CSV table of C-alpha atoms in Angstrom, one decimal:
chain,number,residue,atom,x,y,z
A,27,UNK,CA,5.5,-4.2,-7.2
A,28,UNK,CA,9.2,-3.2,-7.5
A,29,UNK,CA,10.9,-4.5,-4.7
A,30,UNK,CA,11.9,-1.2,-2.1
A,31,UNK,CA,14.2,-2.8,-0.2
A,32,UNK,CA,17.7,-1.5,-1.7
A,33,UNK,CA,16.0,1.5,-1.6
A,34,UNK,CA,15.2,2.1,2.2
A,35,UNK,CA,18.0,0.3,3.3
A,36,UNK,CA,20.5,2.4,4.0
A,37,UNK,CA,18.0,5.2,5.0
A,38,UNK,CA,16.5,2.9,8.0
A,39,UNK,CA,20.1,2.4,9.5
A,40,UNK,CA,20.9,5.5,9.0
A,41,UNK,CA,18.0,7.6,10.2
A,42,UNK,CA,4.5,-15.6,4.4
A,43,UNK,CA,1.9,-17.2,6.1
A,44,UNK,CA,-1.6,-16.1,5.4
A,45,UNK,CA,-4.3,-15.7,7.3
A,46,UNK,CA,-8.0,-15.9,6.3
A,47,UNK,CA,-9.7,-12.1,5.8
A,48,UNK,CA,-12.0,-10.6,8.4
A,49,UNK,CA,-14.5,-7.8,8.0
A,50,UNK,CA,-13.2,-4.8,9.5
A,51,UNK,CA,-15.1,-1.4,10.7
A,52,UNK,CA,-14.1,1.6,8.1
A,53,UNK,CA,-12.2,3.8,8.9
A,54,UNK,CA,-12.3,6.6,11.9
A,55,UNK,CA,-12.2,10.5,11.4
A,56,UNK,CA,-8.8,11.5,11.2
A,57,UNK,CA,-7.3,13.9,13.8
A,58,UNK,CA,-6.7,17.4,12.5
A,59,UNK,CA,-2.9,16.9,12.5
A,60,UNK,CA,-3.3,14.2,10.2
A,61,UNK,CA,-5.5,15.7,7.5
A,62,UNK,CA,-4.1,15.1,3.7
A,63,UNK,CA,-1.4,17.1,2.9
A,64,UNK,CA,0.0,15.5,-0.6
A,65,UNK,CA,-2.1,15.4,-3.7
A,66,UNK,CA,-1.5,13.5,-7.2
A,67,UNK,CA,-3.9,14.8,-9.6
A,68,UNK,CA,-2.4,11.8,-11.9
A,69,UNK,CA,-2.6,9.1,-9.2
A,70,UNK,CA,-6.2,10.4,-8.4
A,71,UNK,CA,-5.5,10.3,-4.6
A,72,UNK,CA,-4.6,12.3,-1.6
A,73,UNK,CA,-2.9,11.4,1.5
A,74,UNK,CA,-1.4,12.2,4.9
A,75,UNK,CA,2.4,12.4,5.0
A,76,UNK,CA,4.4,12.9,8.0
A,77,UNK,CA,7.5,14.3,5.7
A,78,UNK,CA,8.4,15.2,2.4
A,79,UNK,CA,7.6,13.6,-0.6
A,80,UNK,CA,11.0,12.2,-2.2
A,81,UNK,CA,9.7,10.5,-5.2
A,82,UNK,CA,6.8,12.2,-6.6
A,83,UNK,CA,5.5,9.6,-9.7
A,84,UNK,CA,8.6,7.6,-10.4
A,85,UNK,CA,7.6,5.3,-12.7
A,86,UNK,CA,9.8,2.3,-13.3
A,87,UNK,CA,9.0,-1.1,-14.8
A,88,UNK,CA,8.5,-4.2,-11.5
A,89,UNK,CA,6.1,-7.0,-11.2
A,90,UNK,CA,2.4,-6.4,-10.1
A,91,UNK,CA,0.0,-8.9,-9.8
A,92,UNK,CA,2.2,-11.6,-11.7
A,93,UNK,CA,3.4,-9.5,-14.7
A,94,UNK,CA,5.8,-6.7,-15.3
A,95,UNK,CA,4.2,-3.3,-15.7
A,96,UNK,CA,5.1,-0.1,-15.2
A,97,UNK,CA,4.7,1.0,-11.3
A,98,UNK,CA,4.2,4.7,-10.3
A,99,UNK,CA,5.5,5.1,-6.8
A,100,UNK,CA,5.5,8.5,-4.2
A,101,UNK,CA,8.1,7.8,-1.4
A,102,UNK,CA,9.0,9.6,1.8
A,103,UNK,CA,10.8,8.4,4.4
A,104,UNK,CA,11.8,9.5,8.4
A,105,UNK,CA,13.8,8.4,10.9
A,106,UNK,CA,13.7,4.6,10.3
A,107,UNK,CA,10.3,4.6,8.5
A,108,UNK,CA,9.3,4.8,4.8
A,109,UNK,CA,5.8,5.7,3.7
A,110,UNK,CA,4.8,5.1,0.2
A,111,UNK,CA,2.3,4.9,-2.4
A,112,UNK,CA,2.7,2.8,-5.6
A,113,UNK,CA,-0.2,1.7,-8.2
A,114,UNK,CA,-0.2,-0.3,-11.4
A,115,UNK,CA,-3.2,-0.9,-14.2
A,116,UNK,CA,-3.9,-4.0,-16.0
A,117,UNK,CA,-5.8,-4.7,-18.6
A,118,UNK,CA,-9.1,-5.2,-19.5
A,119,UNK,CA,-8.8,-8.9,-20.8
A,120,UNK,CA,-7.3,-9.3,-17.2
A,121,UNK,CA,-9.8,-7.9,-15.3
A,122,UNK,CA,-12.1,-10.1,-17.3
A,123,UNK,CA,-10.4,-13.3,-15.8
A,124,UNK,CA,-9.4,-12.4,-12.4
A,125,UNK,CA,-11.9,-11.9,-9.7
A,126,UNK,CA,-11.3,-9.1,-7.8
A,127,UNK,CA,-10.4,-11.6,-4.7
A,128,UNK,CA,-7.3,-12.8,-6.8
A,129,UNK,CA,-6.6,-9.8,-7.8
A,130,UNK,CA,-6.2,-8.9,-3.8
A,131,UNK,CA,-4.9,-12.3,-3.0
A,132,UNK,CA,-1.9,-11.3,-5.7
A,133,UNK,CA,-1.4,-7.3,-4.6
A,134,UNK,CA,-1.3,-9.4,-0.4
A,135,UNK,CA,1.2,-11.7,-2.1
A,136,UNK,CA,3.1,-9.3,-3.6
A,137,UNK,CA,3.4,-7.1,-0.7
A,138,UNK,CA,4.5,-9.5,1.8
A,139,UNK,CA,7.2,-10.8,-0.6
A,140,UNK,CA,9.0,-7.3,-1.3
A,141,UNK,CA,8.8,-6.3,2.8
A,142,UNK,CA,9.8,-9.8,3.7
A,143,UNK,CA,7.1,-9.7,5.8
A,144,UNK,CA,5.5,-12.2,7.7
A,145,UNK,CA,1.7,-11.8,7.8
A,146,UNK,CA,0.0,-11.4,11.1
A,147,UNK,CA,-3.5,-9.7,10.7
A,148,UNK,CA,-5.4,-9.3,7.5
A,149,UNK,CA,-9.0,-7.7,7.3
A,150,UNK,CA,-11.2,-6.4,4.5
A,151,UNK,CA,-12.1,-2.9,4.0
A,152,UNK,CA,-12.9,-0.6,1.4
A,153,UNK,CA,-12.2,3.2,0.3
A,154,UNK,CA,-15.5,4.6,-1.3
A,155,UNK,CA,-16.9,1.5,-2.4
A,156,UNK,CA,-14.3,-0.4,-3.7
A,157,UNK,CA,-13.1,-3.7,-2.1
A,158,UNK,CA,-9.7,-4.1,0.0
A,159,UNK,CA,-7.3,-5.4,2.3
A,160,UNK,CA,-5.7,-4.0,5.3
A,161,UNK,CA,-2.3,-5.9,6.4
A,162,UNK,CA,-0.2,-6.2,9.2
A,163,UNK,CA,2.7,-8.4,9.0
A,164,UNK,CA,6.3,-8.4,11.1
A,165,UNK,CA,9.1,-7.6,8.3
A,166,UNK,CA,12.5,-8.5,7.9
A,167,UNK,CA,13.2,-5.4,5.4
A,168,UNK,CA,15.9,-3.5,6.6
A,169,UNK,CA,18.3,-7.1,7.0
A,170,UNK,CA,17.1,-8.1,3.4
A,171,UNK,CA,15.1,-11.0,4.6
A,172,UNK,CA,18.6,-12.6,6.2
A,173,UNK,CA,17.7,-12.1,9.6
A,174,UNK,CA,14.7,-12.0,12.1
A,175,UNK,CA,11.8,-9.6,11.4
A,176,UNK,CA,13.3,-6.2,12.5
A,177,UNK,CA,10.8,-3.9,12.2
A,178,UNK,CA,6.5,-3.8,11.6
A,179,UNK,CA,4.8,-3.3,8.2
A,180,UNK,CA,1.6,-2.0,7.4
A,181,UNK,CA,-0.1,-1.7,3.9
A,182,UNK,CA,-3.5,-1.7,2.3
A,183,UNK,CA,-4.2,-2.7,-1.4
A,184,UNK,CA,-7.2,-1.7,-3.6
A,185,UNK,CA,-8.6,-2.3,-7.0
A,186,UNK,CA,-10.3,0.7,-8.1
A,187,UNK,CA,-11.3,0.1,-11.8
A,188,UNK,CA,-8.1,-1.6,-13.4
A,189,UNK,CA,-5.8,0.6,-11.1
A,190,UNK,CA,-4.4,-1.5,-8.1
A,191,UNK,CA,-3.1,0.5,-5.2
A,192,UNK,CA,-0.8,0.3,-2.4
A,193,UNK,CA,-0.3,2.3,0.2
A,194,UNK,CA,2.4,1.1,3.1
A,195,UNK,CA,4.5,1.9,5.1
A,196,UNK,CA,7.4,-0.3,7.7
A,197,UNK,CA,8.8,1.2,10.9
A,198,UNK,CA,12.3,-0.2,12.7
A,199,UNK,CA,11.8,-1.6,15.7
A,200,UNK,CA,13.3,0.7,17.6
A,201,UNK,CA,10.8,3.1,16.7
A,202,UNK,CA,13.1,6.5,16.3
A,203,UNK,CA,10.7,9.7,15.8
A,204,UNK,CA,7.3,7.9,17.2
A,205,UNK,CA,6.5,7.0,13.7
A,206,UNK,CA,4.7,3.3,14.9
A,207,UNK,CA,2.1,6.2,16.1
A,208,UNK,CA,1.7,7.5,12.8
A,209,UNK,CA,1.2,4.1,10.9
A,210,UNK,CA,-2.6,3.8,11.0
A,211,UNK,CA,-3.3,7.5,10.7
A,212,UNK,CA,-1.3,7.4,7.2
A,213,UNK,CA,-3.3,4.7,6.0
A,214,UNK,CA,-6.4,6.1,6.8
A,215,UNK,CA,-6.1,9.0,5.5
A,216,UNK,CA,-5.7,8.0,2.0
A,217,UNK,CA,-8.4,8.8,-0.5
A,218,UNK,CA,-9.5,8.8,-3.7
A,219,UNK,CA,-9.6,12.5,-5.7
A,220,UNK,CA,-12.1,10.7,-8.1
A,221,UNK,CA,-13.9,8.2,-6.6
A,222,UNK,CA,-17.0,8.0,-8.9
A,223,UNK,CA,-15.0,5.4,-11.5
A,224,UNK,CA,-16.4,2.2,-12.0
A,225,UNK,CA,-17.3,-0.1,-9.3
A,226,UNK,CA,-14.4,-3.1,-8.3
A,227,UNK,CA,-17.1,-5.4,-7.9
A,228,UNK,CA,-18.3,-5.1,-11.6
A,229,UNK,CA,-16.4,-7.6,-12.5
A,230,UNK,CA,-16.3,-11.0,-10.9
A,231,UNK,CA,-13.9,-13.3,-13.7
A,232,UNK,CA,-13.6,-16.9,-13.5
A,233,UNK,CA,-12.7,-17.7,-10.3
A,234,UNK,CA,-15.5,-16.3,-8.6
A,235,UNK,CA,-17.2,-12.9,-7.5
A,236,UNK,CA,-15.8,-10.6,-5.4
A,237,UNK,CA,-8.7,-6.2,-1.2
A,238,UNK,CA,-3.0,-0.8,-3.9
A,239,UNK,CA,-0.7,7.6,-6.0
């Protein structure tokens, strides 16, 4: 997806090697000061934010999954964090090829690459029913990938249907406002407005059977 670093940048200062997947509990009830608060009926989700949305359905072309398509993002950011949610839809001739692993494999790839990031932990999960990933890596964003990693970065990815989501999110080191505290509780908290769309593990493509508003 679109790369976020020119974006975030600024904002920070001012205010890969892969590992092999692990199964991972789901996720825990969410305190009541971190229940959803932001809402895309379009996206079809709902999440926790600890500020205000900036970017509410920007959608600008970038690359997903090894082709440029148009990416919807939602963006907020805090003193030195930014917290976002971005998905993309390919097609059905794709999702006839890929298995939903490569699909995963890709949206890992792809998020890595645009936080500079450095993988650390990787685990599978999924968000009613649909397969995922859950990734912690050390990131290099706010230097551009010049210098040593400078800050952590979260993310999970999904394929719900033909709709891949991310939802992430990269904290500075020095941890201004708390916000490494509110990294996990943002991630959990997303879910899906309609979650009864069909099944990720529907379709299994070439490489094998069956982890991203």
């Amino acid at each position: 997806m679109q790369r976020l670093s020119a974006l975030v940048g600024v904002a920070l200062l001012v205010g890969c090697g892969f590992a092999q997947p692990s199964s991972a509990p789901q996720s825990s009830e969410l305190s009541k000061n971190y229940q959803v608060n932001f809402k895309s009926e379009t996206g079809g989700f709902a999440v926790w934010l600890p500020v205000k949305v900036e970017q509410n359905d920007e959608i600008r072309a970038g690359t997903c999954i090894g082709a440029t398509r148009d990416i919807h993002s939602f963006f907020a950011r805090s003193n030195g964090a930014y917290w976002v949610v971005q998905y993309c839809q390919l097609s059905e001739d794709e999702m006839k090829k890929l298995s939903v692993n490569a699909i995963l494999d890709q949206a890992r790839h792809d998020a890595l690459a645009e936080a500079f990031g450095t993988l650390k932990r990787e685990t599978e999960i999924t968000v009613n029913g649909y397969a995922g990933r859950h990734i912690v890596a050390d990131s290099a964003l706010k230097s551009g990938g010049m210098q040593k990693p400078d800050g952590t970065y979260k993310a999970r990815v999904f394929v719900v249907g033909n709709r891949v989501y991310r939802v992430a999110t990269y904290v500075f080191n020095a941890n201004w406002g708390v916000n490494l505290e509110k990294m996990d509780e943002f991630l959990r908290s997303f879910v899906l407005l309609r979650p009864n769309v069909r099944p990720t593990t529907r379709w299994t493509g070439a490489a094998g059977a069956c982890f991203v508003t």
